[in-house]
mmCIF file with all atom_site columns, C-alpha atoms in Angstrom:
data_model
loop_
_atom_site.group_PDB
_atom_site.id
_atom_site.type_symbol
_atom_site.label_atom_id
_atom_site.label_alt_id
_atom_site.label_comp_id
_atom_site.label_asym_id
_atom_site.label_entity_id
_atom_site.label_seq_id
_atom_site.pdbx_PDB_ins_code
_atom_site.Cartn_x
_atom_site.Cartn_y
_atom_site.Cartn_z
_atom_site.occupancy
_atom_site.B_iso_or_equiv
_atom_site.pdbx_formal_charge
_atom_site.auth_seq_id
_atom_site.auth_comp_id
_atom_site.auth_asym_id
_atom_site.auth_atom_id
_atom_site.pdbx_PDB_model_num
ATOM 1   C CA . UNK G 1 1   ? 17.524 -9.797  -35.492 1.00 0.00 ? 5   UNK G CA 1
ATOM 2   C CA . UNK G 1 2   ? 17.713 -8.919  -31.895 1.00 0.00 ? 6   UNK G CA 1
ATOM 3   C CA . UNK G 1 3   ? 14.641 -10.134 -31.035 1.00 0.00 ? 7   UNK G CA 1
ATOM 4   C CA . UNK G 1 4   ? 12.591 -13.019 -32.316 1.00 0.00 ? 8   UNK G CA 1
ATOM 5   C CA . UNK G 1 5   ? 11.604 -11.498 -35.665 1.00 0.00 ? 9   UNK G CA 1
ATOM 6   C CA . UNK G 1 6   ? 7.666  -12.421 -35.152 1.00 0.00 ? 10  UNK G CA 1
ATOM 7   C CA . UNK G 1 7   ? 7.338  -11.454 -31.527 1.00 0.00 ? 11  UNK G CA 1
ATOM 8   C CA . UNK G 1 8   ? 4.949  -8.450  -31.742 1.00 0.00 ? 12  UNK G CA 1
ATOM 9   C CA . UNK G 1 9   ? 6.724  -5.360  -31.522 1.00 0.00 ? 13  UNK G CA 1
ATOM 10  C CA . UNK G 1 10  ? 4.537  -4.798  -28.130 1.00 0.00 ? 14  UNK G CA 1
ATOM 11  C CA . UNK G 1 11  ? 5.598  -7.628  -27.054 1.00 0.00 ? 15  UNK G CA 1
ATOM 12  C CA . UNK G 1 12  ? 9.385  -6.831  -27.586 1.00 0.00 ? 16  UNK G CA 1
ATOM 13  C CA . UNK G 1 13  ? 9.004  -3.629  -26.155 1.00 0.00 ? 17  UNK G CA 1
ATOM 14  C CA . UNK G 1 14  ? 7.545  -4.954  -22.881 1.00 0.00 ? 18  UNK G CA 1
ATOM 15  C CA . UNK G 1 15  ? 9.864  -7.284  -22.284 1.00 0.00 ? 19  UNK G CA 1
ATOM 16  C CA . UNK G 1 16  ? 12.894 -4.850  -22.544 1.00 0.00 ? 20  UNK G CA 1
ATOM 17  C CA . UNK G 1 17  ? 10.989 -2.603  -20.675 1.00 0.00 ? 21  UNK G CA 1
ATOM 18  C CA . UNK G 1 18  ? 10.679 -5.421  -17.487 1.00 0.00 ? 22  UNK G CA 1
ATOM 19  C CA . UNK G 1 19  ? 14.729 -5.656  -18.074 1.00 0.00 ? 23  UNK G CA 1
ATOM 20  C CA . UNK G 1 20  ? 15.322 -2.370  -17.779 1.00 0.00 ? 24  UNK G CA 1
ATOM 21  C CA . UNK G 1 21  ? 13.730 -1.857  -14.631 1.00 0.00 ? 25  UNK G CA 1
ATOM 22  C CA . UNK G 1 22  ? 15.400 -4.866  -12.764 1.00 0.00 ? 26  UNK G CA 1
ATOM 23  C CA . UNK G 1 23  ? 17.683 -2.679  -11.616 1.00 0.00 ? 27  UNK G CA 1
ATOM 24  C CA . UNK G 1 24  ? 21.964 -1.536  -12.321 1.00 0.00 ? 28  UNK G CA 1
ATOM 25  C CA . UNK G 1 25  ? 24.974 -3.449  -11.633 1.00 0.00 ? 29  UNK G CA 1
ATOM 26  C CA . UNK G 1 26  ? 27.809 -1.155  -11.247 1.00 0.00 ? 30  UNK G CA 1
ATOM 27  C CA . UNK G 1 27  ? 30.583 -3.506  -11.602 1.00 0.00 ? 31  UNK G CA 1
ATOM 28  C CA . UNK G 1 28  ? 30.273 -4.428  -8.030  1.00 0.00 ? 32  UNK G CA 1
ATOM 29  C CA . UNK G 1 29  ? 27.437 -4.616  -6.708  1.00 0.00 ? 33  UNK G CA 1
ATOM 30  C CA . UNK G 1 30  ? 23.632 -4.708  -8.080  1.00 0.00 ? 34  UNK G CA 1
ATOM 31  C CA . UNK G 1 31  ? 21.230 -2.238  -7.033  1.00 0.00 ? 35  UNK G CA 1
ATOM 32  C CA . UNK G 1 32  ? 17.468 -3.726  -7.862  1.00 0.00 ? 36  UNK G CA 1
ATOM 33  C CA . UNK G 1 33  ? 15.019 -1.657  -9.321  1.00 0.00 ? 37  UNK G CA 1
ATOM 34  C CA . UNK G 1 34  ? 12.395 -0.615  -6.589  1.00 0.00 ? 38  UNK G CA 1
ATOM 35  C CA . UNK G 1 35  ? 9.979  -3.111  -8.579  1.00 0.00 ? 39  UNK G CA 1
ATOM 36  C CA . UNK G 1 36  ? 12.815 -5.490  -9.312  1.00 0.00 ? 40  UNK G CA 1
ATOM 37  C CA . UNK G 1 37  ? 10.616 -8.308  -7.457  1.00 0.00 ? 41  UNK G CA 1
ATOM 38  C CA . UNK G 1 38  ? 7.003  -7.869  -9.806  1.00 0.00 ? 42  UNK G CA 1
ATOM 39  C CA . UNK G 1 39  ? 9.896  -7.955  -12.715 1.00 0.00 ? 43  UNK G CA 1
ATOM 40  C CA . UNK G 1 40  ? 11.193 -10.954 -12.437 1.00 0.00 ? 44  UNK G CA 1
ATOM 41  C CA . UNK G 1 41  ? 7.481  -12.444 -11.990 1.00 0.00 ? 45  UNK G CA 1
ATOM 42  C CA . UNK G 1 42  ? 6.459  -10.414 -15.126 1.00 0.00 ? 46  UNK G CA 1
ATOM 43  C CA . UNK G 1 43  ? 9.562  -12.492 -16.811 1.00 0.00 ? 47  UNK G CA 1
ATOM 44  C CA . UNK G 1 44  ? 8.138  -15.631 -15.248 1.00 0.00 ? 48  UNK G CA 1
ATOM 45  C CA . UNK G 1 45  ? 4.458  -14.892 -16.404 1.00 0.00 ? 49  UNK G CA 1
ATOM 46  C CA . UNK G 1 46  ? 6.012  -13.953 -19.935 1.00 0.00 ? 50  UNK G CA 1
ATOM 47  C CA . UNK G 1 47  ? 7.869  -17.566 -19.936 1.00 0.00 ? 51  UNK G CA 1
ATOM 48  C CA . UNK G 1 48  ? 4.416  -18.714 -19.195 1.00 0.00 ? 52  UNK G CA 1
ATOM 49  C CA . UNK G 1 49  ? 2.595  -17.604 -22.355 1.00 0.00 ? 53  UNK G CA 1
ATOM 50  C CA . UNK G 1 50  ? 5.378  -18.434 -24.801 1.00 0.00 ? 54  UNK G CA 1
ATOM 51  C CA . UNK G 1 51  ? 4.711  -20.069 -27.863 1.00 0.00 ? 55  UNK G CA 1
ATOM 52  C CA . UNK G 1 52  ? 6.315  -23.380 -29.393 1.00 0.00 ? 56  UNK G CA 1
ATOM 53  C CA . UNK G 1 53  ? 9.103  -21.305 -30.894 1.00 0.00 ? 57  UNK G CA 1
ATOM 54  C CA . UNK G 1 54  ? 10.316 -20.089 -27.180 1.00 0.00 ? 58  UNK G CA 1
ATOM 55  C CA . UNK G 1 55  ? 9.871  -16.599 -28.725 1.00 0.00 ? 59  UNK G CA 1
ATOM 56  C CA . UNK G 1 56  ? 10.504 -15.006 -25.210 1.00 0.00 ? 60  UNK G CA 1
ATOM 57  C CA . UNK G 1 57  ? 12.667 -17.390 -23.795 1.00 0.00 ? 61  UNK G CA 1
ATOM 58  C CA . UNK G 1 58  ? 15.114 -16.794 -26.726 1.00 0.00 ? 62  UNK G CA 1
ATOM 59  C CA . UNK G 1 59  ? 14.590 -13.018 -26.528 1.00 0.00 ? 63  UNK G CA 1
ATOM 60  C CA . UNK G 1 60  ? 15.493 -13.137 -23.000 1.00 0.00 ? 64  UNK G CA 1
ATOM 61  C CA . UNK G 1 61  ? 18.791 -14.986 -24.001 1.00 0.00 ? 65  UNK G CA 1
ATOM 62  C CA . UNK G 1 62  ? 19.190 -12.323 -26.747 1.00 0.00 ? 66  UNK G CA 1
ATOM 63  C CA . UNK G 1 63  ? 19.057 -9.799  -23.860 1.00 0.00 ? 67  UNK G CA 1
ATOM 64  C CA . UNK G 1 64  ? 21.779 -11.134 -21.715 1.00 0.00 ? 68  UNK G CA 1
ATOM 65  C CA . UNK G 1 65  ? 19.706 -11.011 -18.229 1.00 0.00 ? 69  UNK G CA 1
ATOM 66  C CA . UNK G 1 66  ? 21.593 -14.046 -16.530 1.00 0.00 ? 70  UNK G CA 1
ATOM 67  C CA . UNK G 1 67  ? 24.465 -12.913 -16.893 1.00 0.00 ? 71  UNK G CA 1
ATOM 68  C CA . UNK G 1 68  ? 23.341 -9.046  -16.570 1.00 0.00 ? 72  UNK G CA 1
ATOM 69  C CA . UNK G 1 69  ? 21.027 -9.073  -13.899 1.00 0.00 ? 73  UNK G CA 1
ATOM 70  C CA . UNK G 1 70  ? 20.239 -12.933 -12.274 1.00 0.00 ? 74  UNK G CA 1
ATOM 71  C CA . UNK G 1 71  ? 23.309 -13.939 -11.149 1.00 0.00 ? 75  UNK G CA 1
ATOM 72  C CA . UNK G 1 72  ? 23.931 -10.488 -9.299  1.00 0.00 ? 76  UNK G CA 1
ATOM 73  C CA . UNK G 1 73  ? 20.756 -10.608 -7.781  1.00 0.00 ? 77  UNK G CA 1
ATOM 74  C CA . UNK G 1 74  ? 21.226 -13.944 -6.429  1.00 0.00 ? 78  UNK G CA 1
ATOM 75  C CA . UNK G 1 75  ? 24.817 -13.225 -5.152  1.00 0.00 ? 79  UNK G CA 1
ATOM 76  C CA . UNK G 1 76  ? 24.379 -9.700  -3.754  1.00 0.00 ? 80  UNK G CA 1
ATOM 77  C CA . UNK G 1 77  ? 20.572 -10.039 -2.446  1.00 0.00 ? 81  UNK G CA 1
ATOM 78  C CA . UNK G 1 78  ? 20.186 -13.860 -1.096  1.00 0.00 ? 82  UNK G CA 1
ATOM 79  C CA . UNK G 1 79  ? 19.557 -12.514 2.084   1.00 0.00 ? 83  UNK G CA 1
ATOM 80  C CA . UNK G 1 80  ? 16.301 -10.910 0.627   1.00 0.00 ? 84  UNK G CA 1
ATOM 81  C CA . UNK G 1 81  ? 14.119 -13.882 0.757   1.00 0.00 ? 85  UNK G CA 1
ATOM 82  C CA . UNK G 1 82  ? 11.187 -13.225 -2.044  1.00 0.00 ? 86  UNK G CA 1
ATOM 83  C CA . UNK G 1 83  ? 13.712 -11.736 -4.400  1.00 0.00 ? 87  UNK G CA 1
ATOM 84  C CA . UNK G 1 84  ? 16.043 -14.795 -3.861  1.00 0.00 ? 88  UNK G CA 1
ATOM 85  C CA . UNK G 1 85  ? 13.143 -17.294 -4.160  1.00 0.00 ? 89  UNK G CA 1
ATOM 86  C CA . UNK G 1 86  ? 11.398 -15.867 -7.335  1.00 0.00 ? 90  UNK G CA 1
ATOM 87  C CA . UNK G 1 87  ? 14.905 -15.015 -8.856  1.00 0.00 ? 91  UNK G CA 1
ATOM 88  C CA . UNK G 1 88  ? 15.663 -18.585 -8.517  1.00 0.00 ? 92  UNK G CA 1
ATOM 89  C CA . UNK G 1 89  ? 12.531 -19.817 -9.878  1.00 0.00 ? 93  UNK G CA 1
ATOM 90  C CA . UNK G 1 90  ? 13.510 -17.575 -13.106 1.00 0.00 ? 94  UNK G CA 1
ATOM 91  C CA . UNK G 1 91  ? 16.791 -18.997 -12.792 1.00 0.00 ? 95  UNK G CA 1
ATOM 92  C CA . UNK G 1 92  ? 15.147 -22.814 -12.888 1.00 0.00 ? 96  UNK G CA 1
ATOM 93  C CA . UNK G 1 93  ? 13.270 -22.194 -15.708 1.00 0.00 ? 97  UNK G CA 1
ATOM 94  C CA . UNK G 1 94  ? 15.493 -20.171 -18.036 1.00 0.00 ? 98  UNK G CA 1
ATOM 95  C CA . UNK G 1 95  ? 18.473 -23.386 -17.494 1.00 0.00 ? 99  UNK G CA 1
ATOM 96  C CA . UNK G 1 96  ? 16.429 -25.676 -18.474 1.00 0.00 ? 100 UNK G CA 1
ATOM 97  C CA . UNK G 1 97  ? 17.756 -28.197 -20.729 1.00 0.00 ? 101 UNK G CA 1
ATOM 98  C CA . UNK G 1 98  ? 16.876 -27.273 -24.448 1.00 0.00 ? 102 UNK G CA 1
ATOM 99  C CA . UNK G 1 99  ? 15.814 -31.370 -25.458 1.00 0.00 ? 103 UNK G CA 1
ATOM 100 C CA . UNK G 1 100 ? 12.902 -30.845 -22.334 1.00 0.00 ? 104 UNK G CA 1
ATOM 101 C CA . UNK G 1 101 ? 11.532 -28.149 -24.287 1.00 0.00 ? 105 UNK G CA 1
ATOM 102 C CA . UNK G 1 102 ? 11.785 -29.888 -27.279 1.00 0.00 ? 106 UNK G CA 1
ATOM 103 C CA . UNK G 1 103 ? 9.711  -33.039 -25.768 1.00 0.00 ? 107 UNK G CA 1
ATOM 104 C CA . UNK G 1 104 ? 13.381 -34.965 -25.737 1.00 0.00 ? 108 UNK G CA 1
ATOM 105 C CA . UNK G 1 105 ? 13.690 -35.166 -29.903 1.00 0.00 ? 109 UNK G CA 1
ATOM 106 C CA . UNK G 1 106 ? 15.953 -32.641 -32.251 1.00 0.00 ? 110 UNK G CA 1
ATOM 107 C CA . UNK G 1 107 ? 14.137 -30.762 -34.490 1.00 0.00 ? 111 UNK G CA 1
ATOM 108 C CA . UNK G 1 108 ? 13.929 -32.071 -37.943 1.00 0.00 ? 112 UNK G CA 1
ATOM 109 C CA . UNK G 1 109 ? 12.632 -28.684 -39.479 1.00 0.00 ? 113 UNK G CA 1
ATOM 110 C CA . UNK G 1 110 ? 15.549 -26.245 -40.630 1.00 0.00 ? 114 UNK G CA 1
ATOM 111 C CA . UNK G 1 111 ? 13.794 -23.315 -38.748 1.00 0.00 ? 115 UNK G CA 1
ATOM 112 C CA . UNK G 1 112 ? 12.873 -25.230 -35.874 1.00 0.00 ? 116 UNK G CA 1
ATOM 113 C CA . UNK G 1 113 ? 16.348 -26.651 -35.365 1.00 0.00 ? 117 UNK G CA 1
ATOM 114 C CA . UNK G 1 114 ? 17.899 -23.184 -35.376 1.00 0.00 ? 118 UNK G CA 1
ATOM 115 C CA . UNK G 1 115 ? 15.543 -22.187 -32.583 1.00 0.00 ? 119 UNK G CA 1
ATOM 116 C CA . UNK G 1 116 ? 16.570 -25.062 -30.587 1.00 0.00 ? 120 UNK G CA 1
ATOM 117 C CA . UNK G 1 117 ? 20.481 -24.484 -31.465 1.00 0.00 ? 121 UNK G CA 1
ATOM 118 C CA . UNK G 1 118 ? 19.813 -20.448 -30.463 1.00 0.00 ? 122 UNK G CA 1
ATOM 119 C CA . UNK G 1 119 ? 18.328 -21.652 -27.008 1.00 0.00 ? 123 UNK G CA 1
ATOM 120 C CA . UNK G 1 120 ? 21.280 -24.040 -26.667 1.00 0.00 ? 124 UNK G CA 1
ATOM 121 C CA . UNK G 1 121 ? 24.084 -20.891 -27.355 1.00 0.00 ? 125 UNK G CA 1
ATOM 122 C CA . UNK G 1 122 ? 21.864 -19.138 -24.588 1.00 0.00 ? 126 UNK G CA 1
ATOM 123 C CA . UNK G 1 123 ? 22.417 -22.220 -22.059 1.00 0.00 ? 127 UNK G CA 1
ATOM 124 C CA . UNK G 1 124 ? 25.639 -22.259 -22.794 1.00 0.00 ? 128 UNK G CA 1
ATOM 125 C CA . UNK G 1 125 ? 26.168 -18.640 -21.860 1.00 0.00 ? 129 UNK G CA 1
ATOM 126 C CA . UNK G 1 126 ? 24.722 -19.041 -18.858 1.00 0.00 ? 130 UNK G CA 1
ATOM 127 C CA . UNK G 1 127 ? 26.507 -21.932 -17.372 1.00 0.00 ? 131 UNK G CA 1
ATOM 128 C CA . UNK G 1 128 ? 29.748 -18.997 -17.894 1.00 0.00 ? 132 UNK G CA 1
ATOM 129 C CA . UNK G 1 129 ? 27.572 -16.350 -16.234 1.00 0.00 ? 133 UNK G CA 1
ATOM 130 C CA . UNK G 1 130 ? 27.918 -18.549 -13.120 1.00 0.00 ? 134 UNK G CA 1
ATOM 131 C CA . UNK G 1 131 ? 31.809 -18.908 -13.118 1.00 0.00 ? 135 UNK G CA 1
ATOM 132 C CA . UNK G 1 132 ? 31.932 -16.868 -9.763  1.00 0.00 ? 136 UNK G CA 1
ATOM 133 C CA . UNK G 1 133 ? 32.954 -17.933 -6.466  1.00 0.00 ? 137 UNK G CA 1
ATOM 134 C CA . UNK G 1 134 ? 30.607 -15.842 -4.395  1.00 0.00 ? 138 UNK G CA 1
ATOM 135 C CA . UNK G 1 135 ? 27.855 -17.167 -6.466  1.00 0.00 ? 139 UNK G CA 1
ATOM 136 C CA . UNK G 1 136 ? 28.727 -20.780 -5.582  1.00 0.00 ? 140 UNK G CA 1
ATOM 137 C CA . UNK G 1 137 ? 29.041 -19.590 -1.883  1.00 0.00 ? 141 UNK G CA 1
ATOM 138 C CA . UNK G 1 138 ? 25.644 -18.154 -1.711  1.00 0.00 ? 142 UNK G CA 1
ATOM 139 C CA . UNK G 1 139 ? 24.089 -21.454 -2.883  1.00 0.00 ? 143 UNK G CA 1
ATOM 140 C CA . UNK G 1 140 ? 26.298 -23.742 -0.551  1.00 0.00 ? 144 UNK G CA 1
ATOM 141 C CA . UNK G 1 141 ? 25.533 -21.485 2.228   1.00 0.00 ? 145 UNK G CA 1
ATOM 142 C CA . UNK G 1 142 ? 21.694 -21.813 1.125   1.00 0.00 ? 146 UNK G CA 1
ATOM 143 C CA . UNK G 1 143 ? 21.663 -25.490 1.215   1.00 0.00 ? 147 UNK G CA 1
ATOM 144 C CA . UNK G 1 144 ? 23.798 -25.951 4.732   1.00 0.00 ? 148 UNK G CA 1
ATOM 145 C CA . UNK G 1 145 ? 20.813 -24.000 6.118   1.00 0.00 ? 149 UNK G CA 1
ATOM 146 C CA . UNK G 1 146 ? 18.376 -25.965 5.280   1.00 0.00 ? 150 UNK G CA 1
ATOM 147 C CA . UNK G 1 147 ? 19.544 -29.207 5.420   1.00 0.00 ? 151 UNK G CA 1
ATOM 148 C CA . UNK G 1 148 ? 20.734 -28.044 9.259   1.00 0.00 ? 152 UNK G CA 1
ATOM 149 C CA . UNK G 1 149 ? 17.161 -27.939 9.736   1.00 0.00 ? 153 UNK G CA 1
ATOM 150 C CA . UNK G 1 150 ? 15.311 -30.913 10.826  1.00 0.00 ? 154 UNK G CA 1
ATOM 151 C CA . UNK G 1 151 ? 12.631 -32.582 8.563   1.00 0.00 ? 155 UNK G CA 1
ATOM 152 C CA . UNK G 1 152 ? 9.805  -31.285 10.553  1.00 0.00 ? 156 UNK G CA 1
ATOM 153 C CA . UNK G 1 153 ? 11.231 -27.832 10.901  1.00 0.00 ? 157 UNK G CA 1
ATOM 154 C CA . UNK G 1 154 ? 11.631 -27.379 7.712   1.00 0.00 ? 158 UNK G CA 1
ATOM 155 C CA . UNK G 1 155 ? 8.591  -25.459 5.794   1.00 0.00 ? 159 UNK G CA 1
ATOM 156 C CA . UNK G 1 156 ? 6.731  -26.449 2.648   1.00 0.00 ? 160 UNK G CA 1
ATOM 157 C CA . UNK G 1 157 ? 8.909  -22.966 0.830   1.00 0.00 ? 161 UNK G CA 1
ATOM 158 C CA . UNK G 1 158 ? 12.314 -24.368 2.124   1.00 0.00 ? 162 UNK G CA 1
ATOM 159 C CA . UNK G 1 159 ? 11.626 -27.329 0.414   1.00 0.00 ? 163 UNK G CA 1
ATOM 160 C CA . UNK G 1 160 ? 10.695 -25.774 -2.670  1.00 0.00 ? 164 UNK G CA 1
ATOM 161 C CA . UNK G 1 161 ? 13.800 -23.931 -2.316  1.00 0.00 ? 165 UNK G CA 1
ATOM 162 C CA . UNK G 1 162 ? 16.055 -26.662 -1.867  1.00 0.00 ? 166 UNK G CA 1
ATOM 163 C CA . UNK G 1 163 ? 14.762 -28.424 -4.884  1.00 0.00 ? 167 UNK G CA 1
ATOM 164 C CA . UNK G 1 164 ? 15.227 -25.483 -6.911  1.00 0.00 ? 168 UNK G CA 1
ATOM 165 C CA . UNK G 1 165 ? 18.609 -25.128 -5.700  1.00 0.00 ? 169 UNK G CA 1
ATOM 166 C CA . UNK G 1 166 ? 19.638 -28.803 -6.724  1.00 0.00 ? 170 UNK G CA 1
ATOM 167 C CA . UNK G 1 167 ? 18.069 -28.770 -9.997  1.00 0.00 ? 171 UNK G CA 1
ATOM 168 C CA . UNK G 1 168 ? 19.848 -25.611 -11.297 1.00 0.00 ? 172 UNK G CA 1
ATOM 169 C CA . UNK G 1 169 ? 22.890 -26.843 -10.509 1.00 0.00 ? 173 UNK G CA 1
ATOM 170 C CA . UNK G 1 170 ? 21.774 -30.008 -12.414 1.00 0.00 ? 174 UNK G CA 1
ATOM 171 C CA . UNK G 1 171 ? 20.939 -28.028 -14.997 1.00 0.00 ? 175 UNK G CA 1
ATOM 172 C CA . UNK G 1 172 ? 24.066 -25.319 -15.272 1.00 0.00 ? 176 UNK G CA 1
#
């Protein structure tokens, strides 16, 4: 089904509902929902609580959200710095390679193994939702300013920042 079949139907329901009101992309540009920042920390909080089936991880990859909602943020709103940072740390979590959630072993159960090959489908997905230029561009630009910065200058959140930068990247 479209959602993990035993996620509560609660559950399911919230979780669309926190997608919904991200906000609209209307084929060129995205317009954030006015809460479109306690979203995507509801999505983070959600990620969270999951249980060893990734149950909302893979129902957020069922959704489409990267590629719907994330990557639009990031390239049409970097310049709105809590949206960019918590987007990002959304971002870092949801690319995460699928053997790290799996504590580095394939599945040897059928059911289990299916979970893990849904999760990888997802990845892949999302390493096509950021084929875009402008995308790229927002993330250079990103890291030129804060590597222009000197060491001292440069805050404990720009260093968070840059880290999460480098390992999506790693990880698309």
């Amino acid at each position: 089904g479209f959602f993990a079949a035993r996620m509560d139907r609660l559950a399911a329901a919230e979780l669309q509902a926190t997608v919904a009101a991200l906000g609209t992309y209307d084929g060129v540009k995205y317009h954030p929902g006015e809460d479109c920042v306690e979203c995507v920390k509801d999505l983070i909080r959600f990620l969270r609580r999951d249980d060893e089936n990734h149950e909302v991880r893979r129902a957020i990859g069922d959704l489409g959200v990267v590629k719907s909602d994330l990557v639009h943020i990031i390239r049409d709103h970097s310049k709105n710095r809590e949206l960019f940072d918590v987007t990002l740390r959304l971002l870092v979590n949801l690319t995460n390679p699928e053997l790290l959630l799996f504590k580095e072993e394939l599945p040897e159960d059928k059911e289990t193994r299916n979970y893990y090959l849904q999760i990888q489908n997802h990845r892949q997905g999302y390493k096509e939702a950021f084929i875009d230029k402008e995308l790229w561009a927002v993330f250079a630009n990103h890291l030129r300013l804060l590597l222009k910065k000197d060491w001292e200058e440069r805050l404990e959140d720009d260093k968070l920042v840059l880290e999460r930068i480098l390992i999506l990247i790693r990880n698309i």
